[in-house]
Short mmCIF file of C-alpha atoms in Angstrom, two decimals:
data_model
loop_
_atom_site.label_atom_id
_atom_site.label_comp_id
_atom_site.label_asym_id
_atom_site.label_seq_id
_atom_site.Cartn_x
_atom_site.Cartn_y
_atom_site.Cartn_z
CA GLN A 616 -28.55 37.76 27.99
CA VAL A 617 -27.41 39.85 24.39
CA HIS A 618 -24.44 42.54 26.13
CA LEU A 619 -22.68 44.45 22.88
CA VAL A 620 -19.74 47.64 24.79
CA GLU A 621 -17.64 49.67 22.75
CA SER A 622 -14.49 51.37 22.92
CA GLY A 623 -12.30 53.51 21.40
CA GLY A 624 -13.30 56.51 21.45
CA GLY A 625 -11.59 59.92 22.42
CA VAL A 626 -10.36 63.14 20.86
CA VAL A 627 -8.81 63.00 17.79
CA GLN A 628 -7.27 65.69 15.12
CA PRO A 629 -8.54 65.86 11.10
CA GLY A 630 -7.19 63.63 8.82
CA ARG A 631 -5.86 61.80 11.57
CA SER A 632 -7.72 57.60 12.93
CA LEU A 633 -9.35 55.84 14.61
CA ARG A 634 -10.32 52.46 15.71
CA LEU A 635 -13.26 51.43 17.88
CA SER A 636 -13.98 47.84 19.39
CA CYS A 637 -17.16 45.96 19.68
CA ALA A 638 -17.03 43.12 22.23
CA ALA A 639 -20.05 41.31 22.50
CA SER A 640 -21.23 38.25 24.33
CA GLY A 641 -24.37 36.49 25.04
CA PHE A 642 -25.40 35.42 22.01
CA TYR A 643 -23.40 33.60 19.17
CA PHE A 644 -21.84 35.95 17.08
CA SER A 645 -20.60 34.52 13.78
CA SER A 646 -23.90 34.24 12.89
CA TYR A 647 -24.73 38.01 13.47
CA GLY A 648 -23.97 40.51 10.88
CA MET A 649 -23.04 43.53 12.77
CA ASN A 650 -23.35 46.99 12.05
CA TRP A 651 -22.63 50.95 14.00
CA VAL A 652 -24.50 53.50 13.72
CA ARG A 653 -24.23 56.83 14.86
CA GLN A 654 -25.40 60.12 16.66
CA ALA A 655 -24.08 63.73 16.23
CA PRO A 656 -24.75 65.85 19.33
CA GLY A 657 -28.21 67.08 20.07
CA LYS A 658 -29.44 65.02 16.48
CA GLY A 659 -30.74 61.55 15.10
CA LEU A 660 -29.40 58.23 14.34
CA GLN A 661 -27.65 58.21 11.56
CA TRP A 662 -26.43 54.13 9.75
CA VAL A 663 -22.59 54.39 9.32
CA ALA A 664 -22.00 51.05 7.83
CA SER A 665 -22.76 47.07 8.14
CA THR A 666 -20.38 43.45 8.13
CA SER A 667 -22.26 40.05 7.60
CA PHE A 668 -22.14 37.28 9.73
CA ASP A 669 -18.86 36.17 8.22
CA GLY A 670 -17.59 39.56 6.98
CA THR A 671 -17.54 39.18 2.95
CA THR A 672 -20.57 41.36 2.64
CA THR A 673 -20.31 45.56 4.02
CA TYR A 674 -22.04 48.21 3.67
CA TYR A 675 -20.79 52.03 3.63
CA GLU A 676 -23.28 55.59 4.09
CA ASP A 677 -21.97 57.68 1.05
CA SER A 678 -20.66 60.07 3.44
CA VAL A 679 -18.29 57.31 5.03
CA LYS A 680 -17.28 55.89 1.83
CA GLY A 681 -13.64 54.83 1.02
CA ARG A 682 -12.83 56.50 4.47
CA PHE A 683 -14.58 53.98 7.11
CA THR A 684 -14.23 50.07 7.35
CA VAL A 685 -15.25 47.92 9.48
CA PRO A 686 -13.98 44.52 10.06
CA ARG A 687 -14.73 41.89 12.21
CA ASP A 688 -12.88 38.24 14.46
CA ASN A 689 -15.90 35.94 14.90
CA SER A 690 -12.46 34.16 16.93
CA LYS A 691 -12.71 37.59 19.60
CA ASN A 692 -16.76 37.61 19.50
CA THR A 693 -15.22 41.49 18.18
CA VAL A 694 -16.11 44.09 15.25
CA TYR A 695 -14.27 47.23 14.24
CA LEU A 696 -15.21 50.75 12.97
CA GLN A 697 -11.97 51.89 11.51
CA LEU A 698 -12.19 55.21 11.11
CA ASN A 699 -9.75 57.23 8.35
CA ASN A 700 -9.30 60.39 7.54
CA LEU A 701 -11.24 62.29 9.62
CA ARG A 702 -13.31 65.51 9.12
CA PRO A 703 -15.03 67.27 12.17
CA GLU A 704 -18.84 66.35 10.63
CA ASP A 705 -17.94 62.65 11.84
CA THR A 706 -17.84 63.97 15.12
CA ALA A 707 -20.73 61.42 17.31
CA VAL A 708 -21.58 58.96 19.23
CA TYR A 709 -20.61 55.47 17.67
CA TYR A 710 -23.45 52.91 18.80
CA CYS A 711 -22.40 48.99 17.87
CA ALA A 712 -26.17 47.22 16.60
CA ARG A 713 -26.71 43.22 15.72
CA ASP A 714 -28.07 42.60 12.72
CA ARG A 715 -31.37 40.73 12.58
CA LEU A 716 -31.38 39.30 8.74
CA SER A 717 -31.50 42.85 7.28
CA ARG A 718 -34.32 43.13 8.98
CA GLY A 719 -33.82 46.11 11.11
CA VAL A 720 -31.30 46.43 14.55
CA ASP A 721 -32.27 44.57 17.78
CA TYR A 722 -29.33 45.45 21.18
CA TRP A 723 -27.72 48.11 21.25
CA GLY A 724 -24.59 48.74 22.71
CA GLN A 725 -23.67 51.68 25.81
CA GLY A 726 -22.07 54.03 22.73
CA VAL A 727 -18.53 55.52 22.50
CA LEU A 728 -17.95 59.25 21.58
CA VAL A 729 -15.95 60.32 18.99
CA THR A 730 -14.59 64.23 18.98
CA VAL A 731 -12.79 65.19 15.85
CA SER A 732 -11.31 68.54 16.41
CA SER A 733 -8.06 70.06 16.19
CA GLN B 750 -29.92 58.23 1.33
CA SER B 751 -31.95 60.71 2.62
CA ALA B 752 -33.98 60.22 6.38
CA LEU B 753 -37.21 59.28 6.86
CA ASN B 754 -39.20 61.63 7.59
CA GLN B 755 -40.82 62.40 11.05
CA PRO B 756 -42.12 65.10 12.79
CA ALA B 757 -40.71 67.23 15.14
CA SER B 758 -42.43 66.65 17.87
CA VAL B 759 -46.03 65.49 19.17
CA SER B 760 -47.48 65.22 23.26
CA GLY B 761 -50.25 64.58 24.64
CA SER B 762 -51.67 63.94 27.77
CA PRO B 763 -51.40 61.01 30.40
CA GLY B 764 -53.71 58.34 29.41
CA GLN B 765 -54.22 59.71 25.61
CA SER B 766 -52.95 58.05 22.13
CA ILE B 767 -50.49 59.52 20.14
CA THR B 768 -49.41 58.36 16.56
CA ILE B 769 -46.17 58.74 14.79
CA SER B 770 -45.37 58.92 11.41
CA CYS B 771 -42.27 58.30 9.76
CA THR B 772 -42.68 59.11 5.89
CA GLY B 773 -40.05 56.92 2.82
CA THR B 774 -40.56 56.15 -0.70
CA SER B 775 -41.12 53.14 -2.45
CA SER B 776 -36.98 52.65 -1.80
CA ASP B 777 -37.29 52.58 1.36
CA VAL B 778 -40.47 52.30 3.60
CA GLY B 779 -42.81 51.58 0.55
CA GLY B 780 -40.82 48.73 -0.79
CA TYR B 781 -39.84 46.35 2.34
CA ASN B 782 -42.27 45.35 5.46
CA PHE B 783 -38.85 45.98 7.62
CA VAL B 784 -39.68 49.10 9.03
CA SER B 785 -38.45 49.06 13.39
CA TRP B 786 -39.47 52.06 15.89
CA TYR B 787 -36.85 53.07 18.14
CA GLN B 788 -37.04 54.78 21.62
CA GLN B 789 -34.37 56.65 22.97
CA HIS B 790 -33.81 58.28 26.88
CA PRO B 791 -31.44 60.73 27.05
CA GLY B 792 -27.55 59.98 27.44
CA LYS B 793 -29.19 56.41 26.87
CA ALA B 794 -28.82 54.18 23.67
CA PRO B 795 -31.99 53.32 21.55
CA LYS B 796 -34.11 50.15 21.90
CA LEU B 797 -36.02 48.12 19.87
CA MET B 798 -40.00 48.76 20.46
CA ILE B 799 -41.24 47.43 17.09
CA TYR B 800 -40.02 45.17 14.24
CA ASP B 801 -41.01 44.16 11.18
CA VAL B 802 -43.86 46.35 10.99
CA SER B 803 -45.62 45.54 13.71
CA ASP B 804 -44.45 43.10 15.41
CA ARG B 805 -43.46 43.53 18.94
CA PRO B 806 -39.64 42.23 21.14
CA SER B 807 -40.97 40.73 24.08
CA GLY B 808 -41.16 42.69 26.96
CA VAL B 809 -41.62 45.85 25.19
CA SER B 810 -46.08 47.18 27.09
CA ASN B 811 -48.30 46.41 23.70
CA ARG B 812 -49.32 49.52 25.22
CA PHE B 813 -47.03 50.00 21.78
CA SER B 814 -48.13 49.13 18.26
CA GLY B 815 -47.05 49.45 15.10
CA SER B 816 -49.03 49.42 11.36
CA LYS B 817 -47.77 50.94 7.55
CA SER B 818 -50.32 51.71 5.13
CA GLY B 819 -48.08 52.51 1.17
CA ASN B 820 -44.50 55.15 1.92
CA THR B 821 -45.85 55.90 5.60
CA ALA B 822 -45.11 53.94 8.71
CA SER B 823 -46.93 54.95 12.02
CA LEU B 824 -45.82 54.12 16.11
CA THR B 825 -49.00 54.38 18.44
CA ILE B 826 -48.67 54.49 22.01
CA SER B 827 -51.54 54.54 23.70
CA GLY B 828 -52.24 54.27 27.52
CA LEU B 829 -49.43 57.67 27.41
CA GLN B 830 -47.51 57.13 30.37
CA ALA B 831 -44.90 59.96 31.95
CA GLU B 832 -42.49 56.92 31.08
CA ASP B 833 -43.17 57.55 27.72
CA GLU B 834 -41.59 60.41 27.18
CA ALA B 835 -38.80 59.80 25.03
CA ASP B 836 -37.52 60.35 21.55
CA TYR B 837 -38.86 58.18 19.26
CA TYR B 838 -37.36 56.66 15.76
CA CYS B 839 -38.52 54.90 12.76
CA SER B 840 -35.51 53.17 10.29
CA SER B 841 -36.14 50.76 7.59
CA TYR B 842 -34.49 48.56 5.43
CA THR B 843 -33.47 49.85 1.43
CA ASP B 844 -33.11 48.60 -1.80
CA ARG B 845 -29.31 49.63 -1.41
CA SER B 846 -29.25 46.99 1.47
CA THR B 847 -28.28 50.11 3.69
CA TYR B 848 -30.87 51.06 6.63
CA VAL B 849 -32.12 54.62 6.52
CA PHE B 850 -33.29 56.22 9.92
CA GLY B 851 -35.82 58.51 10.70
CA THR B 852 -35.43 62.14 11.49
CA GLY B 853 -36.80 61.76 15.01
CA THR B 854 -39.66 62.79 17.02
CA GLY B 855 -39.72 63.81 20.74
CA VAL B 856 -42.94 62.55 22.86
CA THR B 857 -43.64 65.11 25.61
CA VAL B 858 -46.28 63.93 27.93
CA LEU B 859 -48.11 67.11 29.30
#
């Protein structure tokens, strides 16, 4: 069955960087686009970024453009979210989610908490 | 990209039907039949309930159904059960090749 496991979260100071990982199993990872979605404490879901199956095409939500990137390593069945120049408003649970060919996301990981605070 | 608009809360008694609306624009909901609905229980990851406006993934109860008219999509839960109490979010593909989520609706079973 499809399994997505995020890791790498924690507490980080404003302006610093963090890299999240999402390890995938149970499906042919190299054939699927992947997404990152976040949820601030007590708030709703917000799509953050996506990468195509081969990593050549990426898209970002406006508030993270230029600060976040979403590389992937198909040899390791892993997608990453590189978070740079973090701001307090980036504090959230970050989920990775499998893409359904631009028709939405289907499977989600359990999420990982990122707290940006001095 | 502004979030899709959903009512903050909807409630119903066991056995009743409720409908949650999701209003966007012609750049998202109205422009594509790529609307999804997710159920999220407290402290848990979202779960896909409806995709492509009205299709159900394997294993999701047929009490859940979806539809769309113009720029508004809807999720109907029939035969409301206690386990349906959760937050529900719609999502749509957009003309910027991104996704946008709804503001979320808390469903209460009275």
